[in-house]
XYZ file of C-alpha atoms in Angstrom:
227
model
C -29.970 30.946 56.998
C -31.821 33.927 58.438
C -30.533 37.749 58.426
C -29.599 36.793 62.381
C -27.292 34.084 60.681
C -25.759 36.422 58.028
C -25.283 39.712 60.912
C -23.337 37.025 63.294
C -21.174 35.844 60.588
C -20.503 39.482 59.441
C -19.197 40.043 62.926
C -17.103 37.351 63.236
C -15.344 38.131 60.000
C -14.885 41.250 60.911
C -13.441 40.544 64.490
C -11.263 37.642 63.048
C -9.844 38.789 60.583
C -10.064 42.666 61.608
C -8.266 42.250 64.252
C -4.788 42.991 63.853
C -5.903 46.635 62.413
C -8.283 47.193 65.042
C -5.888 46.102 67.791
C -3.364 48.255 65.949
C -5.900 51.705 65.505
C -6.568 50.836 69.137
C -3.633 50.855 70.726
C -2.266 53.853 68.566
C -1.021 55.880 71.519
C -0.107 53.820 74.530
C 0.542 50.811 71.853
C -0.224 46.800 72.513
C 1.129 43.838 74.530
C 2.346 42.332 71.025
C 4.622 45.873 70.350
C 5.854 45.743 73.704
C 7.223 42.371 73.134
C 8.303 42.687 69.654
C 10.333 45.429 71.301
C 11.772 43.193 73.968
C 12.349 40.676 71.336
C 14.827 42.712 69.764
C 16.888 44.185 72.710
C 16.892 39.953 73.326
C 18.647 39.451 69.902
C 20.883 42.663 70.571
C 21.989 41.190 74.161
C 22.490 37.822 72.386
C 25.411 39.058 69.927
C 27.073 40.503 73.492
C 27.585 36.924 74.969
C 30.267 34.633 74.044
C 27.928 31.452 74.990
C 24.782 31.407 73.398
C 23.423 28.755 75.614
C 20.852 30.425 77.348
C 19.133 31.908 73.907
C 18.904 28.069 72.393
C 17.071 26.883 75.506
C 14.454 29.851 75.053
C 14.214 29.190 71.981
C 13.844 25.399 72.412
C 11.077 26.231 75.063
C 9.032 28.127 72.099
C 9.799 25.602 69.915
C 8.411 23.067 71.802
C 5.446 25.057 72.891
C 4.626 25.990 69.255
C 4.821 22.157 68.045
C 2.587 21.428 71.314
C 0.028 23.281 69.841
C 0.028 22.111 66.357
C -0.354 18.993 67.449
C -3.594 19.509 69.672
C -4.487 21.895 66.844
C -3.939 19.075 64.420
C -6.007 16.893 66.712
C -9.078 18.955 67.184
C -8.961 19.079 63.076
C -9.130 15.325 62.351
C -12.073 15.473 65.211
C -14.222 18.103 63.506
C -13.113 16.567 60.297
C -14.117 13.101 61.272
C -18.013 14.520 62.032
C -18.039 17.098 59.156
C -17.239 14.384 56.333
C -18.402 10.978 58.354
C -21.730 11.166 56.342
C -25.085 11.972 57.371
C -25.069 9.214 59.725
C -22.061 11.276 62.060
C -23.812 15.215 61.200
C -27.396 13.429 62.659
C -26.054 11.917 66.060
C -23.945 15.253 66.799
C -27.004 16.864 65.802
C -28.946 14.998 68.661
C -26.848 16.037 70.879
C -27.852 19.527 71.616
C -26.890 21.062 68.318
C -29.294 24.058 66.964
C -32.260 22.637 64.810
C -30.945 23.589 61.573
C -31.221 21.547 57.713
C -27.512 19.541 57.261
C -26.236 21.768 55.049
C -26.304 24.254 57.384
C -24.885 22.257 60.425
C -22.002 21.829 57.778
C -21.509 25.077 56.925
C -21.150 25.138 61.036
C -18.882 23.010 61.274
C -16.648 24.107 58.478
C -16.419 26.998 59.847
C -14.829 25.698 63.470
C -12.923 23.733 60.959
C -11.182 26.943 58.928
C -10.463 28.664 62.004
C -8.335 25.486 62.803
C -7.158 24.857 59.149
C -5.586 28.409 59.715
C -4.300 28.350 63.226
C -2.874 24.777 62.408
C -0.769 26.954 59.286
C -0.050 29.365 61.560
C 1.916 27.816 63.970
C 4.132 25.376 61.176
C 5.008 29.251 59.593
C 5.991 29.910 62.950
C 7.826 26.382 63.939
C 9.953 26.728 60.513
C 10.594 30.799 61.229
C 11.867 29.572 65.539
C 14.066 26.906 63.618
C 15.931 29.720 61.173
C 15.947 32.214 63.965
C 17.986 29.246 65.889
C 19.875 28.731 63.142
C 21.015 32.247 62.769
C 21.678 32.417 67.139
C 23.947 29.234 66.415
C 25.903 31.004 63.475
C 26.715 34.045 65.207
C 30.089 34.656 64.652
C 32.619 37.118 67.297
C 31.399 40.174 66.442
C 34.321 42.977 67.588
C 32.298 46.072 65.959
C 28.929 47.583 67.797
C 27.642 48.722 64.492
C 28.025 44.502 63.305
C 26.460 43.726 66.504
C 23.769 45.763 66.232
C 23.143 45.072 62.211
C 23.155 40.894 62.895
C 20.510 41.580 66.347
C 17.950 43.393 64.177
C 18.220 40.848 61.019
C 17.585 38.153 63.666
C 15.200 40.215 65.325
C 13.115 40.409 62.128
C 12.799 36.795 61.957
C 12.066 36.216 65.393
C 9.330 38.715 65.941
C 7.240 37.327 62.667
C 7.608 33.596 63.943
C 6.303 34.536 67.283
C 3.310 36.812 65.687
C 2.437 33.470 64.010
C 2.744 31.608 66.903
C 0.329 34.268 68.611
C -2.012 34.216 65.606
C -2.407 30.513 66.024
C -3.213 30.878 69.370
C -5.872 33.463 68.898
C -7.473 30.863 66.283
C -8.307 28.750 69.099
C -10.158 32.298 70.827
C -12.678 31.959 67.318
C -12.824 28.484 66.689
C -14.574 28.211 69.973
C -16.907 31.295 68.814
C -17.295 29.735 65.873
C -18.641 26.546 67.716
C -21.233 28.686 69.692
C -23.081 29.204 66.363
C -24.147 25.053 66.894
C -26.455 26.522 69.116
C -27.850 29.509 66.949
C -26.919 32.716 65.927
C -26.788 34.802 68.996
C -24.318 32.220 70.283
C -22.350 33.264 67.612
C -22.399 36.949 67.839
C -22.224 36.633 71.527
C -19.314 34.201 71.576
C -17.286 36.850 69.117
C -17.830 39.869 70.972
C -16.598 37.983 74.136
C -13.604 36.395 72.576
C -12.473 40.002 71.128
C -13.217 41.816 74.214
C -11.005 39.026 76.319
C -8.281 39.030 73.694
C -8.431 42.989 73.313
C -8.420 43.213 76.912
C -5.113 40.812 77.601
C -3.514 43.160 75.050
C -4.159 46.697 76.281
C -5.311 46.155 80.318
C -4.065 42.832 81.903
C -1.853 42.961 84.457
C 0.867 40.909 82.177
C 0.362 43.743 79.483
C 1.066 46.569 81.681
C 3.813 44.691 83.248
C 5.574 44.351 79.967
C 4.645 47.789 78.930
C 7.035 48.608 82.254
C 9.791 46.352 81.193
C 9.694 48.245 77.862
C 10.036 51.711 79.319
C 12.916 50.271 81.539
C 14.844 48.955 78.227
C 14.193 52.300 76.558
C 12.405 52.586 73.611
C-alpha cells in the first residue's frame, strides 16, 4: 500500500471510531440530536409509569423492535455477500476485480474488502445488543406495577430510561455502520475514494446531528419538555 493508502485509512479510523467524542466535543454547548432524544426518551418512560394502559408504549416499542431486526437482517445479508467474494477464492476476488475495482495485488483487494466487511461485522453486533436491550426495556414497560408514590414513579422511569436510551444508541450505532461501510467500499476504487468517501459520510452524519431540520426540531421539543 502507498502512504495515500495508509493517510485514508488513518482518517477513517479516526472518523469511525472518533466519532462519538468528536460529536460529543462538538456539540458541547448547544448539544446533539442523540442528547435531545435521550432526553425525550426519558420524559417517555416517566409519562409511561402515569398511564394505567401501557398499550401505546408496547406498540412503539414493537415498531423499534421491528425496525432494529429489519436491519440486522439486511445487515446480515450484505455480510454473507461480501463474505461470499472475500473467501470464494481467487477465482470470486479476480471477476469482482474486473469489474471496475482499483488495480491493486489480491491481498490488498482483501484487505478492501475486509474492511467493508468489519464495518458490517460491527453494525450487525450492534443492532442484536440493541434488539436484546428493546426486548428488556419491554419487559420492564410490561411489569410496571401501580405506582401511588411520584418519587416510585419517577425512580422505575429513569431505571427504564437507562435501558432504553443504550438500546437505541446501539441501534443508531448500527445504523451509522452502514454511513462507513459504504466509505469503506470507495477505497475499491483507490485511496482518495476512501478519504473522500469518509469526510463526506462524517460531514452528512455530523450535519443530521447538529443542523437538519429534524435535529433542530427535536432540539424544540426538548426545550418545550424542559430540561
Amino acid at each position: 500500500m502507498t502512504w495515500v493508502d495508509w493517510a485514508a485509512l488513518a482518517l477513517f479510523f479516526i472518523c469511525w471510531l472518533g466519532y462519538a467524542p468528536i460529536l460529543k466535543f462538538i456539540g458541547r454547548h448547544g448539544g446533539s440530536l442523540n442528547d435531545d432524544m435521550s432526553h425525550v426518551r426519558r420524559v417517555w418512560m416517566a409519562s409511561m409509569t402515569h398511564r394505567e394502559i401501557r398499550l401505546v408504549d408496547s406498540q412503539l416499542m414493537g415498531h423499534s423492535i421491528n425496525s432494529a431486526s429489519f436491519f440486522a437482517s439486511t445487515n446480515l445479508l450484505l455480510i454473507a455477500a461480501v463474505g461470499g467474494i472475500l473467501f470464494g477464492g481467487e477465482s470470486k476476488l479476480e471477476g469482482f476485480a474486473a469489474v471496475g475495482a482499483d488495480n491493486v495485488p489480491t491481498r490488498i483487494l482483501e484487505a478492501k474488502l475486509a474492511l467493508v466487511l468489519i464495518c458490517l461485522a460491527r453494525g450487525f453486533l450492534d443492532f442484536i445488543w440493541a434488539l436484546r436491550q428493546m426486548n428488556y426495556t419491554l419487559a420492564l414497560i410490561g411489569s410496571a406495577p401501580e405506582i401511588n408514590k411520584e418519587i416510585d414513579r419517577k425512580a422505575f422511569g429513569e431505571a427504564a430510561a437507562e435501558l432504553l436510551n443504550p438500546a437505541l444508541s446501539s441501534f443508531s450505532q448500527g445504523v451509522r455502520g452502514y454511513y462507513f461501510a459504504l466509505a469503506a467500499a470507495a477505497w475499491l476504487f483507490g485511496p482518495l475514494w476512501l478519504a473522500l468517501g469518509v469526510a463526506s459520510s462524517f460531514g452528512l452524519l455530523i450535519y443530521r446531528q447538529e443542523a437538519s431540520p429534524a435535529a433542530r426540531a427535536i432540539r424544540n421539543a426538548r426545550r418545550l419538555l424542559g430540561e
